[in-house]
Amino acid sequence: MESIRVFAPATVANVTCGFDVLGFAVNSPGDEVILRFKEKPGIQISQITGDDGRLSKDPNLNTVSIAIQDYLQRTDWSGGIDIELHKKMPFGSGLGSSAASAVAGVFAINKLLGDKLDTPALLPSAMEGERVACGSAHADNVAPSLYGGFVIIRSYDPLDVIKIPTPKDLYAVIIHPQIEVNTKDARNILKKKIAMQDAIRQWGNVAGLIAGLTQSDYGLISRSMEDVIVEPVRSLLIPAYDVVKNSALNAGALGCGISGSGPSLFALSQEEGVATTVGAAMCDAFRSEKIDSEIYISKINEKGPQVLD
Amino acid sequence: MESIRVFAPATVANVTCGFDVLGFAVNSPGDEVILRFKEKPGIQISQITGDDGRLSKDPNLNTVSIAIQDYLQRTDWSGGIDIELHKKMPFGSGLGSSAASAVAGVFAINKLLGDKLDTPALLPSAMEGERVACGSAHADNVAPSLYGGFVIIRSYDPLDVIKIPTPKDLYAVIIHPQIEVNTKDARNILKKKIAMQDAIRQWGNVAGLIAGLTQSDYGLISRSMEDVIVEPVRSLLIPAYDVVKNSALNAGALGCGISGSGPSLFALSQEEGVATTVGAAMCDAFRSEKIDSEIYISKINEKGPQVLD
């Protein structure tokens, strides 16, 4: 194998009540990375598309190359690699854009070099890539992009990531309104202290959501998709949030919330037909508020990254 | 059927990280209730044993009779019932003593009258009994005693109780040290506000624990049995807590924590032999601190209350 082309999926972090501990992957959108051996040792980025010129081609500043560099250091390989990155999803949208790039890069280099590491061992390198983009090595997008399906990040110290089963009829709608939310603002407006009663309600919902997902209990998933801690604060940054969320629920969604730190929203639905209806309703709701949006509807991605050819 | 004798199990509420939202039932100890039809309408309590004279025989003040009265009002039945209550577990121990009595009463009257209500419909009446004993209609002991197995109390408003699967090799040790802890103190010393970072760690553990239980992943159950919110405060009320907990973990327990609001501790183990070793180690640890204790070792009770004859 002289070269490899890999797709890694976009992800929804938090998933209502599961702030900072839960995420899932979707089939669309996602990023593509192409790697080729080159004669001269070292890493170079020869091409980036779909980024409107916003990403650096300096291997020391780019998410993909940093993730790959970390992998190469850990596996003690010192040849030459050329990278192409094809961004196929919006930036700063709350869909784990940088995570998808990092995961695509790490998965691709591992395949190209003959699976030197297993999947869990790839995670730390992908997290290093995420650190460049976000300032900290969060796993809540990287882990579901790498593992596929729904992933719990139980703990960072020590790192403990658990993939749980995906109910087979579950479909995700992601809607990305054409507005900008600064992720730093989204984190800074959260309170450092919260009421015990709210925390109890939140972890009751977390318990219900995980039980619902592992048992394919769609009613329980629906009842548990409630966030009393983060949504009440962050939704204020997203114009027309309540209108769009209600349109999703009225159209039959199991639940709806902010994707990551926004501004995208996601909804989960049982069956593809319902998801299509829900997506159209959300799109209409944003349009009625004079906000354009991109919409993605897909089954939950259970495989994580994939080799394309 | 002229009379009925029913057993209802003791329960462990909270289960480390699942404060106020999780509980499970054990096979031993538990309470027994005997009901008999009597000619004169109304409820009477003819006998209470095992309570050292601490419980009232006034039907308006006793947990069992109040739970039964609530049931009879809801089912519109107005005959005569005689109650015997045989307490077979300690009071104020953190094992859900009043809950077991209330559940035994409600389950018994429902059987005696020909299963007028299904199991979920019995819960509100048992909670009314609990309200007399505890001052509030908590469900975290009543629900697992009634349903058996592990039960999530996702929400009180609306009441949403979910039974989840029990890993088949899971055994519980409960140890009741001969000391008194006032439950009111145990609740009052908890903080009303908690740090967001602690709450996130707690619901990450809740997610892991529920995933571990539903998937029979004993390692994950073990890693998730961590409580960073309540245990650090309440354990201060239990002499030698750290010593006893460490003895359980060193003897091979998956995890260990406070049962309900204490002073009992519980430990979960994989396999009966390990549970026996763990129980002996915890008993020894209390004894080395000059504290006597009662110990109960049993499989998780998956059936809830049972008719004895």
Coordinates of C-alpha atoms in Angstrom, one line a residue:
Chain A
M1 CA 0.0 0.0 0.0
E2 CA 1.5 3.3 -1.2
S3 CA -1.3 5.5 -0.1
I4 CA -4.6 5.5 1.7
R5 CA -7.8 7.5 1.8
V6 CA -9.8 7.5 5.0
F7 CA -13.2 9.0 6.2
A8 CA -13.8 9.9 9.8
P9 CA -17.3 10.9 11.0
A10 CA -18.6 14.0 12.6
T11 CA -19.8 13.6 16.2
V12 CA -22.4 15.0 18.6
A13 CA -20.9 15.5 22.1
N14 CA -22.9 15.9 25.3
V15 CA -26.2 14.5 24.0
T16 CA -28.4 16.6 26.3
C17 CA -27.8 15.4 29.9
G18 CA -24.5 13.7 29.2
F19 CA -22.4 16.9 29.3
D20 CA -18.7 16.1 28.9
V21 CA -19.2 12.4 29.2
L22 CA -21.2 11.2 26.2
G23 CA -21.0 11.5 22.4
F24 CA -22.0 9.7 19.2
A25 CA -20.9 9.5 15.6
V26 CA -23.0 10.0 12.5
N27 CA -22.5 8.8 8.9
S28 CA -22.6 12.2 7.4
P29 CA -20.8 14.7 7.4
G30 CA -17.2 13.8 8.0
D31 CA -13.7 14.6 6.9
E32 CA -11.3 12.8 4.5
V33 CA -7.6 12.4 4.8
I34 CA -5.3 11.0 2.1
L35 CA -1.8 9.8 3.2
R36 CA 1.1 8.9 0.9
F37 CA 4.6 7.7 1.6
K38 CA 7.2 10.1 0.4
E39 CA 10.9 9.6 0.0
K40 CA 12.2 12.4 2.2
P41 CA 11.6 11.6 6.0
G42 CA 9.2 13.9 7.9
I43 CA 5.6 15.1 7.5
Q44 CA 4.3 17.5 5.0
I45 CA 0.8 18.8 4.2
S46 CA 0.5 19.1 0.5
Q47 CA -3.2 20.1 0.2
I48 CA -6.1 21.2 2.3
T49 CA -9.5 21.7 0.7
G50 CA -12.9 22.9 2.1
D51 CA -11.4 25.1 4.8
D52 CA -11.6 28.5 3.0
G53 CA -7.9 28.8 3.7
R54 CA -8.4 28.9 7.5
L55 CA -6.2 25.9 8.4
S56 CA -2.4 26.0 8.6
K57 CA -0.2 23.8 6.4
D58 CA 2.6 24.0 8.9
P59 CA 2.8 20.4 10.3
N60 CA 3.5 21.8 13.8
L61 CA 0.2 23.8 13.8
N62 CA -2.3 21.5 12.1
T63 CA -4.6 19.0 13.9
V64 CA -4.0 16.1 11.5
S65 CA -0.3 16.4 11.3
I66 CA 0.1 16.8 15.0
A67 CA -2.0 13.7 15.7
I68 CA 0.0 11.8 13.1
Q69 CA 3.3 13.0 14.5
D70 CA 2.3 11.8 18.0
Y71 CA 1.4 8.4 16.6
L72 CA 4.8 8.2 14.8
Q73 CA 6.7 9.1 17.9
R74 CA 4.9 6.5 19.9
T75 CA 5.5 3.8 17.3
D76 CA 9.0 4.9 16.6
W77 CA 8.6 5.2 12.8
S78 CA 10.6 7.9 11.0
G79 CA 9.8 7.7 7.3
G80 CA 8.2 10.4 5.1
I81 CA 4.4 11.0 4.9
D82 CA 2.5 13.4 2.7
I83 CA -0.9 14.5 3.9
E84 CA -4.0 15.8 2.1
L85 CA -6.9 17.0 4.2
H86 CA -10.3 17.4 2.7
K87 CA -12.7 19.2 5.1
K88 CA -16.2 18.2 4.4
M89 CA -18.0 19.8 7.3
P90 CA -18.3 23.3 8.7
F91 CA -15.9 24.8 11.3
G92 CA -16.9 25.8 14.8
S93 CA -20.3 24.2 14.3
G94 CA -20.4 21.9 17.3
L95 CA -20.0 18.8 15.1
G96 CA -16.4 17.9 16.1
S97 CA -14.7 19.1 13.0
S98 CA -11.2 19.0 14.3
A99 CA -11.8 15.7 16.0
A100 CA -12.9 14.1 12.7
S101 CA -9.7 15.4 11.0
A102 CA -7.5 14.1 13.8
V103 CA -9.2 10.7 13.9
A104 CA -9.0 10.3 10.1
G105 CA -5.3 11.1 10.3
V106 CA -4.4 8.7 13.1
F107 CA -6.6 5.9 11.7
A108 CA -5.0 6.4 8.2
I109 CA -1.4 6.3 9.4
N110 CA -2.1 3.2 11.5
K111 CA -3.6 1.4 8.5
L112 CA -0.8 2.6 6.2
L113 CA 1.8 1.2 8.6
G114 CA 0.0 -2.1 9.0
D115 CA -2.1 -1.7 12.2
K116 CA 0.7 -1.2 14.6
L117 CA -1.7 -0.2 17.3
D118 CA -5.3 -1.2 18.2
T119 CA -8.2 1.2 18.3
P120 CA -8.0 2.2 22.0
A121 CA -4.3 2.9 21.6
L122 CA -5.0 5.4 18.8
L123 CA -7.1 7.6 21.1
P124 CA -4.3 9.5 22.9
S125 CA -2.8 10.5 19.5
A126 CA -6.1 11.8 18.2
M127 CA -6.6 13.7 21.5
E128 CA -3.2 15.4 20.9
G129 CA -4.5 16.6 17.6
E130 CA -7.6 17.9 19.4
R131 CA -5.5 19.7 21.9
V132 CA -4.1 22.0 19.1
A133 CA -7.5 22.9 17.8
C134 CA -9.3 23.3 21.2
G135 CA -6.6 24.1 23.7
S136 CA -7.3 21.0 25.7
A137 CA -7.3 17.3 24.9
H138 CA -11.0 16.6 25.2
A139 CA -12.2 13.2 24.1
D140 CA -16.0 13.7 23.8
N141 CA -15.8 14.2 20.0
V142 CA -12.6 12.2 19.3
A143 CA -13.7 9.1 21.1
P144 CA -17.0 8.6 19.3
S145 CA -15.4 9.5 16.0
L146 CA -12.8 6.8 16.5
Y147 CA -15.0 4.1 18.1
G148 CA -18.3 4.8 16.3
G149 CA -21.6 4.5 18.0
F150 CA -22.3 6.0 21.4
V151 CA -19.3 6.4 23.7
I152 CA -19.1 7.2 27.4
I153 CA -16.0 9.1 28.5
R154 CA -16.3 7.9 32.2
S155 CA -13.1 9.4 33.3
Y156 CA -10.0 11.3 32.1
D157 CA -7.9 10.3 35.1
P158 CA -7.3 7.6 34.2
L159 CA -8.7 7.8 30.7
D160 CA -11.7 5.4 30.5
V161 CA -13.8 5.3 27.3
I162 CA -16.6 2.8 26.8
K163 CA -18.5 2.1 23.6
I164 CA -22.1 1.1 24.3
P165 CA -24.6 -0.6 22.0
T166 CA -26.6 1.5 19.5
P167 CA -30.4 0.9 19.1
K168 CA -30.8 -0.2 15.5
D169 CA -33.5 2.2 14.4
L170 CA -32.0 5.3 15.8
Y171 CA -31.4 8.2 13.4
A172 CA -29.8 11.6 14.0
V173 CA -30.7 14.9 12.5
I174 CA -28.0 17.6 12.8
I175 CA -28.9 21.1 11.8
H176 CA -26.2 23.8 11.5
P177 CA -27.6 27.3 11.5
Q178 CA -25.5 30.0 9.7
I179 CA -24.5 31.8 12.8
E180 CA -21.3 31.9 14.8
V181 CA -20.9 30.9 18.5
N182 CA -17.5 31.2 20.1
T183 CA -16.8 27.9 21.8
K184 CA -14.8 29.7 24.5
D185 CA -17.9 31.8 25.3
A186 CA -20.0 28.7 25.4
R187 CA -17.7 27.2 28.0
N188 CA -17.2 30.4 30.0
I189 CA -20.8 31.1 30.6
L190 CA -21.3 27.9 32.5
K191 CA -21.5 28.1 36.2
K192 CA -18.7 26.6 38.3
K193 CA -21.1 25.6 41.0
I194 CA -24.5 24.0 40.5
A195 CA -27.4 23.1 42.8
M196 CA -27.3 19.5 44.2
Q197 CA -30.9 19.0 43.2
D198 CA -30.2 19.9 39.6
A199 CA -27.2 17.6 39.6
I200 CA -29.3 14.7 40.9
R201 CA -31.9 15.3 38.3
Q202 CA -29.2 15.3 35.6
W203 CA -27.5 12.1 36.7
G204 CA -31.0 10.4 37.0
N205 CA -31.4 11.4 33.3
V206 CA -27.9 10.1 32.5
A207 CA -28.8 6.8 34.2
G208 CA -32.0 6.6 32.2
L209 CA -30.4 7.6 28.9
I210 CA -27.6 4.9 29.2
A211 CA -30.2 2.3 30.2
G212 CA -32.4 3.3 27.3
L213 CA -29.5 3.1 24.8
T214 CA -28.2 -0.2 26.0
Q215 CA -31.7 -1.7 26.1
S216 CA -33.1 -0.1 22.9
D217 CA -35.9 1.4 24.9
Y218 CA -36.8 4.4 22.7
G219 CA -39.4 5.7 25.2
L220 CA -36.8 5.8 28.0
I221 CA -34.3 7.5 25.7
S222 CA -36.9 10.1 24.9
R223 CA -37.9 10.7 28.6
S224 CA -34.2 10.9 29.6
M225 CA -33.1 13.5 27.0
E226 CA -33.4 16.4 29.3
D227 CA -30.6 18.8 30.4
V228 CA -31.3 21.0 33.4
I229 CA -27.7 22.2 33.7
V230 CA -26.1 23.3 30.5
E231 CA -28.9 23.8 28.0
P232 CA -30.7 26.5 30.0
V233 CA -27.5 28.6 29.8
R234 CA -26.0 27.7 26.4
S235 CA -29.3 27.8 24.5
L236 CA -29.3 31.6 25.1
L237 CA -26.4 31.9 22.7
I238 CA -28.5 30.3 19.9
P239 CA -31.2 32.5 18.3
A240 CA -34.6 30.8 18.0
Y241 CA -33.4 27.8 20.0
D242 CA -36.7 27.0 21.7
V243 CA -38.7 27.4 18.5
V244 CA -36.4 25.0 16.6
K245 CA -36.3 22.5 19.5
N246 CA -40.1 22.5 19.9
S247 CA -40.5 22.0 16.1
A248 CA -38.3 18.9 16.4
L249 CA -40.3 17.5 19.3
N250 CA -43.6 18.3 17.7
A251 CA -42.5 16.5 14.5
G252 CA -41.9 13.3 16.5
A253 CA -38.2 13.5 17.6
L254 CA -37.4 11.4 20.7
G255 CA -35.3 14.4 22.0
C256 CA -33.4 17.4 20.8
G257 CA -30.5 19.4 22.2
I258 CA -27.3 21.4 21.5
S259 CA -24.6 19.5 19.5
G260 CA -21.4 20.0 21.5
S261 CA -21.2 23.6 22.4
G262 CA -23.3 24.6 19.4
P263 CA -24.6 26.4 17.4
S264 CA -25.7 23.2 15.8
L265 CA -28.7 21.4 17.2
F266 CA -29.2 17.6 17.0
A267 CA -32.3 15.5 17.3
L268 CA -32.7 11.7 17.7
S269 CA -35.6 9.9 16.1
Q270 CA -36.8 6.3 15.8
E271 CA -36.9 5.4 12.1
E272 CA -35.6 7.3 9.1
G273 CA -39.0 8.6 8.0
V274 CA -39.5 10.4 11.3
A275 CA -36.0 11.8 11.1
T276 CA -36.7 13.3 7.7
T277 CA -39.9 14.9 8.9
V278 CA -38.0 16.2 12.0
G279 CA -35.2 17.7 9.9
A280 CA -37.6 19.5 7.6
A281 CA -39.5 20.9 10.6
M282 CA -36.2 22.2 12.2
C283 CA -35.1 23.7 8.9
D284 CA -38.4 25.5 8.5
A285 CA -38.3 26.8 12.0
F286 CA -34.9 28.4 11.5
R287 CA -36.1 29.8 8.1
S288 CA -39.1 31.3 9.7
E289 CA -36.6 33.2 11.9
K290 CA -34.6 34.3 8.8
I291 CA -31.8 31.9 9.6
D292 CA -30.4 29.7 6.9
S293 CA -29.2 26.2 7.9
E294 CA -27.4 23.1 6.6
I295 CA -29.0 19.8 7.5
Y296 CA -27.6 16.3 7.9
I297 CA -29.7 13.2 8.4
S298 CA -28.1 9.8 9.0
K299 CA -28.2 6.6 10.9
I300 CA -25.9 6.5 13.9
N301 CA -22.4 5.6 12.6
E302 CA -21.4 2.4 14.4
K303 CA -18.1 1.8 12.6
G304 CA -16.0 4.9 13.2
P305 CA -13.5 5.8 10.5
Q306 CA -13.4 3.8 7.3
V307 CA -10.9 3.2 4.5
L308 CA -12.4 4.6 1.3
D309 CA -10.1 3.0 -1.3
Chain B
M1 CA -57.5 -17.3 50.5
E2 CA -58.2 -16.2 54.0
S3 CA -54.7 -15.0 54.9
I4 CA -51.3 -14.4 53.3
R5 CA -47.7 -14.2 54.5
V6 CA -45.3 -12.0 52.4
F7 CA -41.6 -11.3 52.5
A8 CA -40.2 -8.0 51.1
P9 CA -36.5 -7.5 50.8
A10 CA -34.1 -5.0 52.3
T11 CA -32.5 -2.6 49.8
V12 CA -29.3 -0.6 49.3
A13 CA -30.1 2.9 48.1
N14 CA -27.6 5.3 46.3
V15 CA -25.1 2.6 45.3
T16 CA -22.0 4.9 45.4
C17 CA -22.3 7.4 42.5
G18 CA -26.1 7.0 42.1
F19 CA -27.2 9.2 45.0
D20 CA -31.0 9.4 45.1
V21 CA -31.4 7.7 41.7
L22 CA -30.3 4.1 42.1
G23 CA -31.0 1.2 44.5
F24 CA -31.0 -2.6 44.6
A25 CA -32.6 -5.4 46.6
V26 CA -31.0 -8.3 48.5
N27 CA -32.3 -11.7 49.4
S28 CA -31.6 -11.2 53.0
P29 CA -32.5 -9.5 55.3
G30 CA -36.2 -8.5 54.8
D31 CA -39.5 -8.0 56.6
E32 CA -42.6 -10.2 56.8
V33 CA -46.2 -9.2 56.9
I34 CA -49.2 -11.5 57.5
L35 CA -52.6 -10.2 56.5
R36 CA -56.0 -11.9 57.5
F37 CA -59.5 -10.9 56.6
K38 CA -61.5 -10.0 59.7
E39 CA -65.3 -9.5 60.0
K40 CA -65.4 -5.9 61.2
P41 CA -64.5 -3.4 58.5
G42 CA -61.3 -1.4 59.0
I43 CA -57.6 -2.0 59.6
Q44 CA -56.1 -3.2 62.8
I45 CA -52.5 -4.2 63.7
S46 CA -52.7 -7.2 66.0
Q47 CA -49.0 -8.0 66.4
I48 CA -45.6 -6.5 65.7
T49 CA -42.4 -8.4 66.5
G50 CA -38.7 -7.6 66.2
D51 CA -39.1 -3.9 66.8
D52 CA -38.3 -3.7 70.5
G53 CA -41.6 -2.0 71.0
R54 CA -40.5 1.0 68.9
L55 CA -43.3 0.9 66.3
S56 CA -46.9 2.1 66.8
K57 CA -49.8 -0.3 66.5
D58 CA -52.1 2.7 65.7
P59 CA -53.1 2.1 62.0
N60 CA -52.8 5.9 61.4
L61 CA -49.1 6.0 62.5
N62 CA -47.6 2.8 61.2
T63 CA -45.9 2.5 57.8
V64 CA -47.5 -0.8 56.8
S65 CA -51.1 0.1 57.7
I66 CA -50.8 3.5 56.0
A67 CA -49.5 1.9 52.8
I68 CA -52.4 -0.6 52.9
Q69 CA -54.9 2.1 53.7
D70 CA -53.7 4.1 50.7
Y71 CA -54.0 1.0 48.5
L72 CA -57.6 0.3 49.8
Q73 CA -58.7 3.8 49.1
R74 CA -57.4 3.7 45.6
T75 CA -59.0 0.3 44.9
D76 CA -62.2 1.3 46.7
W77 CA -62.3 -1.8 49.0
S78 CA -63.8 -1.4 52.5
G79 CA -63.6 -4.7 54.3
G80 CA -61.7 -5.7 57.4
I81 CA -58.0 -6.5 57.5
D82 CA -55.8 -7.7 60.4
I83 CA -52.0 -7.0 60.1
E84 CA -49.1 -8.8 61.7
L85 CA -45.7 -7.2 61.1
H86 CA -42.5 -9.2 61.8
K87 CA -39.4 -7.0 61.6
K88 CA -36.4 -9.0 60.6
M89 CA -33.9 -6.3 60.1
P90 CA -32.4 -3.5 62.1
F91 CA -33.9 0.0 62.3
G92 CA -32.1 3.1 61.1
S93 CA -29.5 1.0 59.6
G94 CA -29.6 2.3 56.0
L95 CA -31.1 -0.9 54.7
G96 CA -34.6 0.4 53.9
S97 CA -36.3 -1.1 56.9
S98 CA -39.5 0.9 56.6
A99 CA -39.6 0.5 52.8
A100 CA -39.5 -3.3 53.2
S101 CA -42.4 -3.2 55.6
A102 CA -44.5 -0.9 53.4
V103 CA -43.8 -3.0 50.3
A104 CA -44.6 -6.2 52.1
G105 CA -47.9 -4.7 53.2
V106 CA -48.9 -3.4 49.8
F107 CA -47.8 -6.5 47.9
A108 CA -49.7 -8.7 50.4
I109 CA -53.0 -6.8 50.3
N110 CA -52.9 -6.8 46.5
K111 CA -52.4 -10.6 46.4
L112 CA -55.1 -11.1 49.0
L113 CA -57.6 -9.1 47.0
G114 CA -56.7 -10.9 43.7
D115 CA -54.1 -8.7 42.1
K116 CA -56.3 -5.6 41.5
L117 CA -53.3 -3.6 40.5
D118 CA -50.0 -4.3 38.6
T119 CA -46.6 -3.8 40.2
P120 CA -46.0 -0.2 39.0
A121 CA -49.4 0.8 40.4
L122 CA -48.4 -0.5 43.8
L123 CA -45.5 1.9 44.1
P124 CA -47.4 5.1 45.1
S125 CA -49.1 3.3 48.0
A126 CA -45.7 1.9 49.3
M127 CA -44.3 5.5 48.9
E128 CA -47.1 6.8 51.2
G129 CA -46.0 4.3 53.8
E130 CA -42.4 5.5 53.4
R131 CA -43.6 9.1 53.9
V132 CA -44.7 8.3 57.5
A133 CA -41.4 6.8 58.4
C134 CA -39.1 9.2 56.6
G135 CA -41.1 12.4 56.3
S136 CA -40.9 12.3 52.5
A137 CA -42.1 9.9 49.9
H138 CA -38.7 8.8 48.7
A139 CA -38.7 5.9 46.2
D140 CA -35.0 4.8 46.4
N141 CA -35.7 2.0 48.8
V142 CA -39.3 1.3 48.1
A143 CA -38.8 0.9 44.3
P144 CA -36.1 -1.7 44.4
S145 CA -37.8 -3.6 47.2
L146 CA -41.0 -3.8 45.1
Y147 CA -39.4 -4.4 41.7
G148 CA -36.4 -6.5 42.8
G149 CA -33.0 -6.1 41.1
F150 CA -31.4 -2.8 40.3
V151 CA -33.8 0.1 39.8
I152 CA -33.3 3.6 38.5
I153 CA -35.5 6.4 39.9
R154 CA -35.0 8.7 36.9
S155 CA -37.5 11.3 38.0
Y156 CA -40.1 12.1 40.7
D157 CA -41.9 14.6 38.6
P158 CA -43.3 12.6 36.8
L159 CA -42.4 9.5 38.7
D160 CA -40.3 7.3 36.4
V161 CA -38.8 4.1 37.8
I162 CA -36.9 1.7 35.6
K163 CA -35.7 -1.8 36.4
I164 CA -32.5 -2.8 34.7
P165 CA -30.9 -6.2 34.2
T166 CA -28.8 -7.7 37.0
P167 CA -25.5 -9.3 36.2
K168 CA -25.9 -13.0 37.2
D169 CA -22.8 -13.4 39.3
L170 CA -23.2 -10.3 41.4
Y171 CA -23.3 -10.7 45.2
A172 CA -23.9 -8.1 47.9
V173 CA -22.3 -7.9 51.3
I174 CA -24.1 -5.6 53.8
I175 CA -22.5 -4.9 57.1
H176 CA -24.4 -3.1 59.8
P177 CA -22.1 -1.7 62.6
Q178 CA -23.6 -1.3 66.0
I179 CA -23.6 2.5 66.0
E180 CA -26.4 5.0 65.4
V181 CA -26.4 7.6 62.7
N182 CA -29.3 10.1 62.5
T183 CA -30.6 10.0 58.9
K184 CA -31.6 13.7 59.3
D185 CA -28.0 14.6 60.1
A186 CA -26.8 12.5 57.2
R187 CA -29.0 14.6 54.9
N188 CA -28.4 17.9 56.5
I189 CA -24.6 17.7 56.2
L190 CA -24.8 17.5 52.4
K191 CA -24.0 20.7 50.6
K192 CA -26.7 22.4 48.6
K193 CA -24.3 23.5 45.9
I194 CA -21.6 21.3 44.4
A195 CA -18.8 22.0 41.9
M196 CA -19.6 21.4 38.3
Q197 CA -16.4 19.4 37.8
D198 CA -17.4 17.0 40.6
A199 CA -20.9 16.7 39.2
I200 CA -19.5 15.8 35.8
R201 CA -17.2 13.1 37.3
Q202 CA -20.2 11.8 39.2
W203 CA -22.5 11.4 36.2
G204 CA -19.6 10.0 34.2
N205 CA -19.5 7.3 36.8
V206 CA -23.3 6.9 36.8
A207 CA -23.1 6.4 33.0
G208 CA -20.4 3.8 33.5
L209 CA -22.2 2.0 36.3
I210 CA -25.5 1.7 34.4
A211 CA -23.6 0.5 31.3
G212 CA -21.7 -2.0 33.4
L213 CA -24.8 -3.4 35.0
T214 CA -26.8 -3.7 31.8
Q215 CA -23.8 -5.3 30.0
S216 CA -22.6 -7.5 32.9
D217 CA -19.2 -5.8 32.6
Y218 CA -17.9 -6.4 36.1
G219 CA -14.7 -4.4 35.5
L220 CA -16.7 -1.4 34.4
I221 CA -19.0 -1.8 37.4
S222 CA -15.9 -1.8 39.6
R223 CA -14.3 1.3 38.0
S224 CA -17.5 3.2 38.1
M225 CA -18.3 2.6 41.8
E226 CA -16.9 6.0 42.9
D227 CA -18.7 8.7 44.7
V228 CA -17.0 12.1 44.8
I229 CA -20.0 14.0 46.1
V230 CA -21.8 12.3 49.1
E231 CA -19.3 9.7 50.4
P232 CA -16.6 12.3 51.3
V233 CA -19.1 14.0 53.6
R234 CA -21.3 11.2 55.0
S235 CA -18.4 8.8 55.6
L236 CA -17.2 11.2 58.3
L237 CA -20.3 10.1 60.4
I238 CA -19.2 6.4 60.3
P239 CA -16.3 5.5 62.5
A240 CA -13.5 3.5 60.8
Y241 CA -15.2 4.0 57.4
D242 CA -12.0 4.1 55.3
V243 CA -10.5 1.1 57.1
V244 CA -13.5 -1.0 56.5
K245 CA -13.9 0.1 52.9
N246 CA -10.3 -0.6 52.1
S247 CA -10.6 -4.0 53.7
A248 CA -13.4 -4.8 51.3
L249 CA -11.5 -3.7 48.3
N250 CA -8.3 -5.5 49.3
A251 CA -10.4 -8.7 49.7
G252 CA -11.5 -8.4 46.1
A253 CA -14.8 -6.5 46.2
L254 CA -15.7 -4.7 43.0
G255 CA -16.6 -1.7 45.0
C256 CA -17.9 -0.5 48.4
G257 CA -19.9 2.4 49.7
I258 CA -22.5 3.6 52.2
S259 CA -25.8 1.8 52.1
G260 CA -28.5 4.5 51.9
S261 CA -27.6 7.2 54.5
G262 CA -25.6 4.7 56.6
P263 CA -24.3 3.6 59.0
S264 CA -24.3 0.2 57.1
L265 CA -21.8 -0.3 54.3
F266 CA -22.3 -2.5 51.3
A267 CA -19.9 -4.1 48.9
L268 CA -20.5 -5.8 45.5
S269 CA -18.5 -8.8 44.5
Q270 CA -18.4 -11.1 41.5
E271 CA -19.1 -14.7 42.8
E272 CA -20.3 -15.9 46.2
G273 CA -16.8 -17.0 47.4
V274 CA -15.4 -13.5 46.9
A275 CA -18.4 -12.0 48.7
T276 CA -17.8 -14.4 51.7
T277 CA -14.1 -13.3 51.9
V278 CA -15.1 -9.7 51.6
G279 CA -17.7 -9.9 54.3
A280 CA -15.2 -11.5 56.7
A281 CA -12.6 -8.9 56.0
M282 CA -15.1 -6.0 56.7
C283 CA -16.3 -7.7 59.9
D284 CA -12.7 -8.1 61.0
A285 CA -11.9 -4.5 60.2
F286 CA -14.8 -3.2 62.3
R287 CA -13.9 -5.6 65.1
S288 CA -10.3 -4.3 65.1
E289 CA -11.8 -0.8 65.8
K290 CA -13.9 -2.3 68.7
I291 CA -17.1 -2.1 66.8
D292 CA -19.5 -5.1 66.6
S293 CA -21.4 -5.7 63.4
E294 CA -24.1 -7.8 61.8
I295 CA -23.3 -9.1 58.3
Y296 CA -25.6 -10.2 55.4
I297 CA -24.4 -11.8 52.3
S298 CA -26.7 -12.6 49.4
K299 CA -27.2 -12.7 45.7
I300 CA -29.0 -9.6 44.3
N301 CA -32.7 -10.2 44.8
E302 CA -34.3 -10.1 41.4
K303 CA -37.9 -10.9 42.3
G304 CA -38.9 -8.3 44.9
P305 CA -41.5 -9.4 47.4
Q306 CA -42.7 -13.0 47.6
V307 CA -45.6 -14.9 49.0
L308 CA -44.2 -17.3 51.7
D309 CA -47.2 -19.6 52.1

